[in-house]
mmCIF file of C-alpha atoms in Angstrom:
data_model
loop_
_atom_site.group_PDB
_atom_site.id
_atom_site.type_symbol
_atom_site.label_atom_id
_atom_site.label_comp_id
_atom_site.label_asym_id
_atom_site.label_seq_id
_atom_site.Cartn_x
_atom_site.Cartn_y
_atom_site.Cartn_z
ATOM 1 C CA MET A 1 -50.946 -49.591 -89.658
ATOM 2 C CA GLN A 2 -51.564 -53.246 -90.358
ATOM 3 C CA ILE A 3 -55.754 -53.628 -89.998
ATOM 4 C CA THR A 4 -56.991 -56.907 -89.501
ATOM 5 C CA ASP A 5 -60.614 -58.589 -89.762
ATOM 6 C CA ASN A 6 -61.381 -60.249 -86.182
ATOM 7 C CA LYS A 7 -64.325 -61.995 -88.011
ATOM 8 C CA ALA A 8 -64.764 -64.400 -84.830
ATOM 9 C CA ALA A 9 -65.322 -60.996 -82.880
ATOM 10 C CA ARG A 10 -66.747 -59.040 -85.297
ATOM 11 C CA ARG A 11 -64.330 -56.154 -85.144
ATOM 12 C CA PHE A 12 -61.437 -54.687 -87.158
ATOM 13 C CA GLU A 13 -58.444 -54.625 -84.527
ATOM 14 C CA VAL A 14 -55.042 -52.926 -85.250
ATOM 15 C CA HIS A 15 -51.676 -54.279 -82.610
ATOM 16 C CA ILE A 16 -49.654 -51.394 -81.763
ATOM 17 C CA ASP A 17 -46.500 -52.037 -79.315
ATOM 18 C CA ARG A 18 -48.680 -53.699 -76.753
ATOM 19 C CA TYR A 19 -52.268 -52.557 -77.402
ATOM 20 C CA THR A 20 -54.993 -52.975 -79.598
ATOM 21 C CA ALA A 21 -57.093 -50.850 -81.195
ATOM 22 C CA TRP A 22 -60.629 -51.860 -82.318
ATOM 23 C CA LEU A 23 -64.023 -50.966 -83.774
ATOM 24 C CA ASP A 24 -66.750 -53.029 -83.402
ATOM 25 C CA TYR A 25 -69.432 -54.084 -86.373
ATOM 26 C CA ALA A 26 -72.260 -56.023 -87.685
ATOM 27 C CA ARG A 27 -72.732 -56.768 -90.988
ATOM 28 C CA GLY A 28 -76.165 -57.206 -92.152
ATOM 29 C CA GLU A 29 -77.348 -58.344 -95.703
ATOM 30 C CA ARG A 30 -76.340 -55.225 -97.138
ATOM 31 C CA ILE A 31 -74.954 -52.404 -94.095
ATOM 32 C CA LEU A 32 -72.046 -52.543 -92.127
ATOM 33 C CA ASP A 33 -72.652 -50.517 -88.872
ATOM 34 C CA ILE A 34 -69.936 -49.418 -86.805
ATOM 35 C CA LEU A 35 -71.141 -50.509 -83.241
ATOM 36 C CA HIS A 36 -68.043 -49.026 -81.088
ATOM 37 C CA THR A 37 -63.980 -47.754 -81.978
ATOM 38 C CA ASP A 38 -62.261 -48.444 -79.316
ATOM 39 C CA VAL A 39 -58.455 -47.190 -78.776
ATOM 40 C CA PRO A 40 -56.621 -47.127 -75.513
ATOM 41 C CA SER A 41 -55.356 -43.575 -74.279
ATOM 42 C CA ALA A 42 -51.469 -44.583 -74.789
ATOM 43 C CA LEU A 43 -52.372 -44.578 -78.624
ATOM 44 C CA SER A 44 -54.667 -40.901 -78.252
ATOM 45 C CA GLY A 45 -53.762 -38.587 -80.858
ATOM 46 C CA GLN A 46 -52.403 -40.843 -83.260
ATOM 47 C CA GLY A 47 -55.248 -41.113 -85.457
ATOM 48 C CA VAL A 48 -55.529 -44.889 -84.633
ATOM 49 C CA GLY A 49 -59.242 -43.905 -84.772
ATOM 50 C CA THR A 50 -59.356 -42.592 -88.297
ATOM 51 C CA ALA A 51 -57.785 -45.141 -89.895
ATOM 52 C CA LEU A 52 -60.246 -48.041 -88.184
ATOM 53 C CA VAL A 53 -62.668 -46.096 -89.691
ATOM 54 C CA ARG A 54 -61.333 -45.326 -93.212
ATOM 55 C CA HIS A 55 -60.614 -49.425 -93.156
ATOM 56 C CA ALA A 56 -64.355 -49.861 -92.336
ATOM 57 C CA LEU A 57 -65.530 -47.640 -94.989
ATOM 58 C CA GLU A 58 -63.242 -49.025 -97.559
ATOM 59 C CA VAL A 59 -64.664 -53.158 -96.529
ATOM 60 C CA ALA A 60 -67.722 -52.410 -96.521
ATOM 61 C CA ARG A 61 -67.143 -50.373 -100.245
ATOM 62 C CA ALA A 62 -65.404 -53.767 -101.530
ATOM 63 C CA GLU A 63 -68.142 -55.686 -100.307
ATOM 64 C CA GLY A 64 -71.337 -53.291 -101.713
ATOM 65 C CA ARG A 65 -72.354 -52.233 -98.477
ATOM 66 C CA THR A 66 -73.707 -49.156 -97.077
ATOM 67 C CA VAL A 67 -72.001 -47.643 -93.901
ATOM 68 C CA VAL A 68 -74.378 -47.315 -91.219
ATOM 69 C CA SER A 69 -72.752 -45.748 -87.540
ATOM 70 C CA HIS A 70 -74.019 -46.227 -83.822
ATOM 71 C CA CYS A 71 -70.611 -45.335 -83.176
ATOM 72 C CA SER A 72 -70.399 -41.141 -81.698
ATOM 73 C CA PHE A 73 -66.295 -41.402 -83.222
ATOM 74 C CA SER A 74 -67.376 -42.723 -86.821
ATOM 75 C CA THR A 75 -70.514 -40.868 -86.493
ATOM 76 C CA ALA A 76 -68.635 -37.952 -86.550
ATOM 77 C CA TYR A 77 -66.148 -38.580 -89.029
ATOM 78 C CA LEU A 78 -68.865 -38.802 -91.878
ATOM 79 C CA ARG A 79 -69.854 -36.058 -91.021
ATOM 80 C CA LYS A 80 -66.598 -34.251 -91.477
ATOM 81 C CA HIS A 81 -65.910 -35.813 -94.375
ATOM 82 C CA GLY A 82 -69.862 -35.305 -95.830
ATOM 83 C CA LEU A 83 -70.930 -39.016 -95.823
ATOM 84 C CA LEU A 84 -73.562 -37.846 -93.386
ATOM 85 C CA PRO A 85 -75.926 -34.912 -93.188
ATOM 86 C CA PRO A 86 -75.099 -32.447 -90.484
ATOM 87 C CA GLU A 87 -76.104 -33.201 -86.750
ATOM 88 C CA GLY A 88 -80.293 -31.891 -87.226
ATOM 89 C CA ASN A 89 -80.364 -32.579 -90.520
ATOM 90 C CA GLY A 90 -80.904 -36.231 -90.408
#
């Protein structure tokens, strides 16, 4: 899966067949804020959203940024993988 950084649109994108899935972000001085993940229903259940979140984490790590999430999908991923405290604990 080839994920690209569309810096003009401030999002990571993946193109599969005729569909585009993306993860919107904002880069601060020290953070990468995940704002929204959008995966077309035709690509649902294929791990596309997860791949986008993992890519964002890799980019943040490479750039020395802390990840902040305002996206329910990425927040759930981060919690599931122990990268955020469980809901209700912070």
